[in-house]
Structures are given as C-alpha cells and as structure tokens.
Coordinates of C-alpha atoms in Angstrom, one line a residue:
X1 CA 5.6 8.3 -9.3
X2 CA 2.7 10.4 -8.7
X3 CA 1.6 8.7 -6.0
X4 CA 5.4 8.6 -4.5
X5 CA 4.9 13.1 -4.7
X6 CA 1.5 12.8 -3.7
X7 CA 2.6 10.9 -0.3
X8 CA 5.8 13.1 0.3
X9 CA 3.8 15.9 0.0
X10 CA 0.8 14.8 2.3
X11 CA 3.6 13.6 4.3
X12 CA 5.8 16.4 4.9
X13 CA 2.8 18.9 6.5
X14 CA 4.5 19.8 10.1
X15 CA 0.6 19.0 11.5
X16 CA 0.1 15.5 9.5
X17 CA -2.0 13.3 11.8
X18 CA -3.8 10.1 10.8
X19 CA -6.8 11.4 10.2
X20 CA -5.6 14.0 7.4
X21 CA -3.8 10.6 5.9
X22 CA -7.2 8.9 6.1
X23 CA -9.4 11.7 4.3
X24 CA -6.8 11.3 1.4
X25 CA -7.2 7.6 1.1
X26 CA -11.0 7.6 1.3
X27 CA -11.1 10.1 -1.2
X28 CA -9.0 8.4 -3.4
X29 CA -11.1 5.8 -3.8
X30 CA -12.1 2.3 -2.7
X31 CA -10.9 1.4 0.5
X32 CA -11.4 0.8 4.0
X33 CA -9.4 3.0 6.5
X34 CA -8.8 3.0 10.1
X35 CA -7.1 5.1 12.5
X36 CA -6.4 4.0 16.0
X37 CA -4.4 6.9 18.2
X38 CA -2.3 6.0 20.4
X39 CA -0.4 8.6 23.4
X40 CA 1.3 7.8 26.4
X41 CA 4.1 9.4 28.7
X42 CA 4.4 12.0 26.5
X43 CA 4.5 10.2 23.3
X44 CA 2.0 9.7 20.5
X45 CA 1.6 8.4 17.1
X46 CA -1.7 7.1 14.5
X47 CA -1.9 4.0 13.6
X48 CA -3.0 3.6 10.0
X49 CA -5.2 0.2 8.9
X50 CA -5.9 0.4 5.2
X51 CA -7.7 -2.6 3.3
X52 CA -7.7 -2.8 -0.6
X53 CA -10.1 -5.7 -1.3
X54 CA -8.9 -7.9 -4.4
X55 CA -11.4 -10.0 -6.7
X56 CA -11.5 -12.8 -4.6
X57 CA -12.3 -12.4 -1.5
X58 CA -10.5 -16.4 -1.0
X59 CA -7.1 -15.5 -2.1
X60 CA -4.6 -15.1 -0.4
X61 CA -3.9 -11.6 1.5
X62 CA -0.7 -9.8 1.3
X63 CA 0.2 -7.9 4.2
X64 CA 2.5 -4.5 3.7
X65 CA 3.9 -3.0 6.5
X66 CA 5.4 0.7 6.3
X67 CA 7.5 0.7 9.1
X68 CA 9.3 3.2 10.5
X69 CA 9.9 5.8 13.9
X70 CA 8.3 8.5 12.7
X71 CA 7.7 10.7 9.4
X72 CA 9.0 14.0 11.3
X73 CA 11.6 14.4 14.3
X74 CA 10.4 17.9 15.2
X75 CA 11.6 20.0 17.0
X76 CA 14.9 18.7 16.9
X77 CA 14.5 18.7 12.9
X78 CA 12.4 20.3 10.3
X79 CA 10.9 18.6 7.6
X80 CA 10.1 14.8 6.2
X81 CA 13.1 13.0 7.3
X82 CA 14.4 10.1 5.5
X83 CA 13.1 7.1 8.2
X84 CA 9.4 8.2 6.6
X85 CA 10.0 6.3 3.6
X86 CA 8.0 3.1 5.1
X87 CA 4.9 5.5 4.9
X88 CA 5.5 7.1 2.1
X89 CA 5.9 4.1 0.0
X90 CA 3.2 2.3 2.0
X91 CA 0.7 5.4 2.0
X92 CA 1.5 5.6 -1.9
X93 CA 1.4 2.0 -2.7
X94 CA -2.2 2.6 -1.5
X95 CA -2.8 5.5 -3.8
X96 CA -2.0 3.3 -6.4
X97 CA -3.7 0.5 -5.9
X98 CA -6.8 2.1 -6.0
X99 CA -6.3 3.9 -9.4
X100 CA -4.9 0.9 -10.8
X101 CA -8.9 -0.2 -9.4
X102 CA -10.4 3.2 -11.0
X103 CA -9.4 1.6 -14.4
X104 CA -10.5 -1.4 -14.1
X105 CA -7.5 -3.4 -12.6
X106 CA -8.4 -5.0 -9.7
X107 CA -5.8 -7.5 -7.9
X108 CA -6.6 -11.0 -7.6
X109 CA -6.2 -11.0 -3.8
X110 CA -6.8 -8.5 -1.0
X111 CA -4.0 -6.4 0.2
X112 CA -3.8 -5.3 4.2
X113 CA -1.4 -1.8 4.2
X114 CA -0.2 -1.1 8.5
X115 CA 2.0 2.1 9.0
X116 CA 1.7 4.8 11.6
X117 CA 2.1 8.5 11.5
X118 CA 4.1 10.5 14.0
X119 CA 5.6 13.8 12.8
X120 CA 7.4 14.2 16.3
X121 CA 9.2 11.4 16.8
X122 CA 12.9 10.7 19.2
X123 CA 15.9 9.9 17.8
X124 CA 18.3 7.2 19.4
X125 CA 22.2 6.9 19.1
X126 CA 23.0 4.1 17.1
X127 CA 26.2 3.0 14.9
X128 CA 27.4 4.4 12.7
X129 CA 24.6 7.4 12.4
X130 CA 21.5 8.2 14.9
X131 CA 18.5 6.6 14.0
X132 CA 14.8 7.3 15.3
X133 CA 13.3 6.1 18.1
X134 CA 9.7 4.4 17.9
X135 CA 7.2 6.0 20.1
X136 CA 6.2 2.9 21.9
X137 CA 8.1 -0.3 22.5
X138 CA 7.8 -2.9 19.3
X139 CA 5.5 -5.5 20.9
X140 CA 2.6 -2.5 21.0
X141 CA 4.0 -1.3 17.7
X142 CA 3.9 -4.6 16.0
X143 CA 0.1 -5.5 17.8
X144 CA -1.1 -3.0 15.6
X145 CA 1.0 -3.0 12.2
X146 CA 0.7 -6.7 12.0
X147 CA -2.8 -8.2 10.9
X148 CA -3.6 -11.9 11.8
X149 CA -5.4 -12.0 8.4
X150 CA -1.9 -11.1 6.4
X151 CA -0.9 -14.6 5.1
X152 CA 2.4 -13.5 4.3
X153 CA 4.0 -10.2 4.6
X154 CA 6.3 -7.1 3.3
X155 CA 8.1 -4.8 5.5
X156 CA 9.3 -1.8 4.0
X157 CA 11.7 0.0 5.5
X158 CA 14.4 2.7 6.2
X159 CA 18.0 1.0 5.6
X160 CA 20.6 3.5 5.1
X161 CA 22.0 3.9 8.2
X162 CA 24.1 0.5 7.8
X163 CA 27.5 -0.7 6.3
X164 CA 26.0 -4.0 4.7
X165 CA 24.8 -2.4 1.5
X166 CA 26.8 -0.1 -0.4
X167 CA 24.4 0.7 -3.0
X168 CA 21.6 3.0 -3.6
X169 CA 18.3 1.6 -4.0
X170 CA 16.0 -1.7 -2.9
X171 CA 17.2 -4.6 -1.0
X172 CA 15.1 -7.8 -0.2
X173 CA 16.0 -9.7 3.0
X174 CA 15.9 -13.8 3.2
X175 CA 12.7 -14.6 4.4
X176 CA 11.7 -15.0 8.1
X177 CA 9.6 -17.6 9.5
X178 CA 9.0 -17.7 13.0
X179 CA 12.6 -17.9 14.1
X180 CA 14.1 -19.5 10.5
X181 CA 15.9 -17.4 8.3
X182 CA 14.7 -19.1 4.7
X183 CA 15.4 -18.4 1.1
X184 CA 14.5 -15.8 -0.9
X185 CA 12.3 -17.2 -3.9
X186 CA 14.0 -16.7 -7.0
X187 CA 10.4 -15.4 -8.3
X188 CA 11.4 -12.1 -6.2
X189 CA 14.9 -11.9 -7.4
X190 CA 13.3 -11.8 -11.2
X191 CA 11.0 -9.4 -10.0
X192 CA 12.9 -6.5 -8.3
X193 CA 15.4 -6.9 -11.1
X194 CA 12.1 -6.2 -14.0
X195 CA 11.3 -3.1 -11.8
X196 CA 14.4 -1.8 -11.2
X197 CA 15.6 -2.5 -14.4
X198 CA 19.0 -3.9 -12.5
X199 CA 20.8 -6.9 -10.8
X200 CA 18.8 -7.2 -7.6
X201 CA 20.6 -6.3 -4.1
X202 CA 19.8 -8.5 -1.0
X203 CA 20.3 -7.6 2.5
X204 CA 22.3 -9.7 4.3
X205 CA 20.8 -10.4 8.1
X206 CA 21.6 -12.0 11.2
X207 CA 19.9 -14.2 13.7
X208 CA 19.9 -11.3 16.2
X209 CA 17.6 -9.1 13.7
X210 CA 14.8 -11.0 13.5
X211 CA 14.6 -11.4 17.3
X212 CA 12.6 -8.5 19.5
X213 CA 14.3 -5.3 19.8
X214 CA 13.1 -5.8 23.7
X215 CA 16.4 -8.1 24.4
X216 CA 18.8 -5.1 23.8
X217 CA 21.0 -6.8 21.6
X218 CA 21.8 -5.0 17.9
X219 CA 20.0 -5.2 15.1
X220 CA 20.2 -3.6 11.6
X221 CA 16.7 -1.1 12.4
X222 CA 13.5 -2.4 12.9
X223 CA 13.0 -3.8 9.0
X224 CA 12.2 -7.4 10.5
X225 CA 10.1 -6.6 13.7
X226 CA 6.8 -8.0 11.8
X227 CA 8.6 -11.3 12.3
X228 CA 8.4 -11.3 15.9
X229 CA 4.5 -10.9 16.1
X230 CA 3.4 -13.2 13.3
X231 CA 3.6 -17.3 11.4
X232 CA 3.6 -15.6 8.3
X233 CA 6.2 -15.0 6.5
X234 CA 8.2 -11.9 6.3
X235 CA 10.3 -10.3 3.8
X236 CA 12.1 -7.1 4.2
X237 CA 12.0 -4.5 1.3
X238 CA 14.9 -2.1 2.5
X239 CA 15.3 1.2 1.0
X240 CA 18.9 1.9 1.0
X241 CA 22.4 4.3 -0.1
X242 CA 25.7 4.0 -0.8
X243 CA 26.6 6.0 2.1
X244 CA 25.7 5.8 5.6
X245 CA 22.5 8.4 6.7
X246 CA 21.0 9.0 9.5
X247 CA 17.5 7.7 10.1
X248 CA 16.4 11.4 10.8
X249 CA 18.3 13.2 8.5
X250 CA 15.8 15.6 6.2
X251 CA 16.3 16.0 2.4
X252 CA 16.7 12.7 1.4
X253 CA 14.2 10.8 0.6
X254 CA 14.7 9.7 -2.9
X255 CA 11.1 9.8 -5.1
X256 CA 12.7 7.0 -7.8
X257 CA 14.0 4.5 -4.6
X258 CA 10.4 5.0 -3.0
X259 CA 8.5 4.0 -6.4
X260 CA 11.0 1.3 -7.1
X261 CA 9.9 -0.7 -4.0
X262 CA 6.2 0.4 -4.9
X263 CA 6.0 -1.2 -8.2
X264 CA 8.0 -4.3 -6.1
X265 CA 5.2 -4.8 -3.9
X266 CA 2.6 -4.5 -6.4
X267 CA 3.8 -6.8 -8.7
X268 CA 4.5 -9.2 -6.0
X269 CA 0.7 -8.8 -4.7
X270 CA -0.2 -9.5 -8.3
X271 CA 1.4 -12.5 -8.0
X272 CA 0.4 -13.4 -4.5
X273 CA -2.9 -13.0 -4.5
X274 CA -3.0 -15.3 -7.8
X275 CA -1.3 -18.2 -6.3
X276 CA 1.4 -18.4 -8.3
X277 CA 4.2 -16.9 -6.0
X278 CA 4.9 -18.7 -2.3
X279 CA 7.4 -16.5 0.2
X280 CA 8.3 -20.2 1.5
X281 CA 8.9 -23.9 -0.1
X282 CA 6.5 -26.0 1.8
X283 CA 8.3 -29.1 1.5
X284 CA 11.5 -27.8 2.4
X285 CA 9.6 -26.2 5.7
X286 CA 8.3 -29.1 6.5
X287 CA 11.7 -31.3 6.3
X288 CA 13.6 -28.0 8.9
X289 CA 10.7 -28.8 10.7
X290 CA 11.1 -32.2 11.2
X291 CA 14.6 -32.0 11.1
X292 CA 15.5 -28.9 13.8
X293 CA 12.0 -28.5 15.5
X294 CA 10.9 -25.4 16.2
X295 CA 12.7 -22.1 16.5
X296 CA 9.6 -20.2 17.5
X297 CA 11.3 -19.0 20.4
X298 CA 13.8 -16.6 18.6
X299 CA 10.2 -14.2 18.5
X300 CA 10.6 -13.9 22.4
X301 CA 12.8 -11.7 24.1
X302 CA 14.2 -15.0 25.4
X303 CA 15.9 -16.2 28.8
X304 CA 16.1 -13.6 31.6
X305 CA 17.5 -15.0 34.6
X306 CA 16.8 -18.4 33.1
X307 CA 13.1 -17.7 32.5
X308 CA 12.0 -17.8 28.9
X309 CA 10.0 -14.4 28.5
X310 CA 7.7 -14.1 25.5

C-alpha cells in the first residue's frame, strides 16, 4: 500500500514526465530504467522500460504491462484520473519489487514492467461512458510496451467503463494466445482469491477484443492490445466497479483495488519465474494447434477490400 500512495502521489503532479518517474525508480533501488519520448501532430507521451532482474538470469521473464491512455486528461480535466491505474499499479509494483530486493527477497525470475506517461491525454466517446484516447495508434503503442524478451505477459488495466462486471475490484481475463482465447489456469484463480481474500471475478471477452483496435470494430478498452504484438501469452488484470465510470473521470482511483492487483502480479511472478505456474497447457495447445491451425491472423487488422493487412 505504500508503494500504491507513493505512485498516486508521483503520479498526480500536473508536470509528471518520464523522466521524474525514472529518477524515482532509480533511486529506489535496483533497476534498470528507460525512457523513450515520443511526440507527433500534437501529441506526446514517455514510454517507461523498467527491468527488475530475478536470481536467475535463465528463468523465465514475466512481462507487466500498465496500460492505459493517459495518467491526466488536462485541460479538459484536473487531476489523476481513473484510466492511470495501469501506471500506478505498474509504477508501484516496481517500487515494490525492489524493497522486497532491499530485504533480501529477490524473485526467481526477471520481471520486464512497460507503461507510458502522458498527463495530457484525449478522451474518445465510447459506450456507455467516455473513455481516453491513446496518444498514438496501438501498433506504435504496443512496439514499445511489449518486450520480445517477456515470455508471458500481464496487462493491467482500466475496466470500469463496461457492463460485464458489476463488482468492484480485480478481474482476470482467459488467456490470449496469438488469436486463441484459452483457459485461465486454476493456479490464478487460487491466487487472486488468497490476495483478495474473495471469490475471484473473471472478465468475460470476445473474439473482437483481442483483435487490433485499428479494424474499428468494439472492444471492451485496450486491456488485451499486448496480444496483438506478441506469441506470448496474455492475461488481462482489469481493475474494475460496480458502476459504470468514465475512463477520465478524476477522484477515483481506489488505493485498496490498485494494491490488490499488485500483490496479484507479484505472487504470480513468484510463481513464474520458479517454473511452477504456465499461463498455457502445452498439450492442450499443441492438440488446437493441430486440430484448428492457426488463428494468428485475428492479431491483424484483417481483410480490407479482400487484402489481409497485418
């Protein structure tokens, strides 16, 4: 929870750039940080790289992705608003990581953190509230949140401006698999349940929102975009309400949802990095191969005028 305030706090300064997010990290302790600007017709935001090296440099690497528009919506708004909670919780998860490494708990496996800052971010319409708007279309988004070297992958994420989850909280999606929508490991369940100390939610999901937002057809928000730019598998970790809110609504970002999912992904990086938890059941992904082919081409924008466009 400390690193949840610490985040909202860093978060929340009108002038937050990358760079100020970097000087935290590094000074919080052992990590590497990079910050790659990016600003064009107007728009702008900071890509954030973060590496958290584990004991074994073999392991596996768990990727977390804090995604999100923006952490700020200004001028049309004033303050954090709630679609920043994909930073905040992958900014903190940092945080903690590294004093969980200051004490002499380091994780089996390295852990890759992406998110980007932009504290003047567009909104979009969108039903049944607004939402906000990425700064640059999802294919650049995703070539920088998404890390080749991330062997399997959380994206954490904004949810609440939907009807499919009435409850406040976290939410796991199935898993996607370059164009499969697979299982969620019962491991996953068991462990969102432990940290939230209740029955866990899921996220129900659609074909349509694990495809590129590029196609113009709906999605839930951009919670499964990782998907499009990876093999890996991807799991969604939605922060969501009982009600519907807009994406860049201020005021609501919930400090107990935000350290829920952080203690989610830590555990599950515990667990990753030791070998002991797989996102996907390699048999059973070899026999949809076999069975169904591939379905690679649901990460494409798909047929335009009966050209397949990738």
């Amino acid at each position: 929870m400390k690193q949840v305030l610490d985040a909202v706090e860093l978060l929340s300064a009108a002038d937050i750039d990358g760079e100020a997010v970097a000087a935290v990290l590094r000074g919080a302790g052992d990590c590497e940080v990079a910050v790659t600007p990016l600003a064009q017709d107007g728009a702008a935001t900071d890509f954030l790289s973060i590496v958290i090296r584990g004991r074994d440099d073999t392991a596996p690497q768990l990727g977390i992705v804090g995604r999100l528009g923006g952490v700020g919506a200004r001028p049309a708004v004033t303050g954090l608003v709630s679609d920043a909670d994909g930073a905040v919780v992958a900014i903190a998860t940092a945080l903690k990581l590294m004093a969980m490494a200051r004490q002499g708990d380091v994780l089996p496996g390295t852990v890759r953190i992406r998110t980007h800052i932009c504290p003047r971010a567009a909104t979009r319409p969108h039903h049944p509230v607004p939402m906000m708007r990425s700064p640059f279309p999802m294919r650049t988004m995703m070539a920088h949140e998404v890390d080749p070297a991330m062997a399997a992958i959380l994206s954490v994420d904004t949810t609440r401006g939907n009807r499919l989850v009435n409850r406040r909280g976290v939410a796991l999606t199935p898993v996607a698999k370059q164009g499969f929508l697979l299982p969620i490991p019962d491991t996953m369940l068991d462990v969102l349940s432990w940290v939230s100390g209740e029955l866990p939610v899921t996220l129900p999901l659609t074909t349509q929102d694990i495809t590129p937002y590029e196609n113009g057809l709906r999605h839930v928000n951009s919670l499964m975009q990782p998907a499009i730019a990876t093999d890996a598998p991807v799991v969604g970790v939605a922060l969501t309400a009982q009600s519907t809110v807009p994406g860049c609504a201020t005021g609501v970002t919930s400090a107990v949802d935000c350290d829920v999912a952080i203690r989610f992904c830590i555990e599950i990086a515990k667990l990753f990095g030791a070998g002991t938890l797989a996102f996907v059941d390699a048999d059973e992904w070899r026999e949809l191969q076999r069975r169904y082919g591939s379905l690679a081409h649901l990460q494409t924008v798909g047929r335009d005028d009966g050209e397949v466009v990738s």
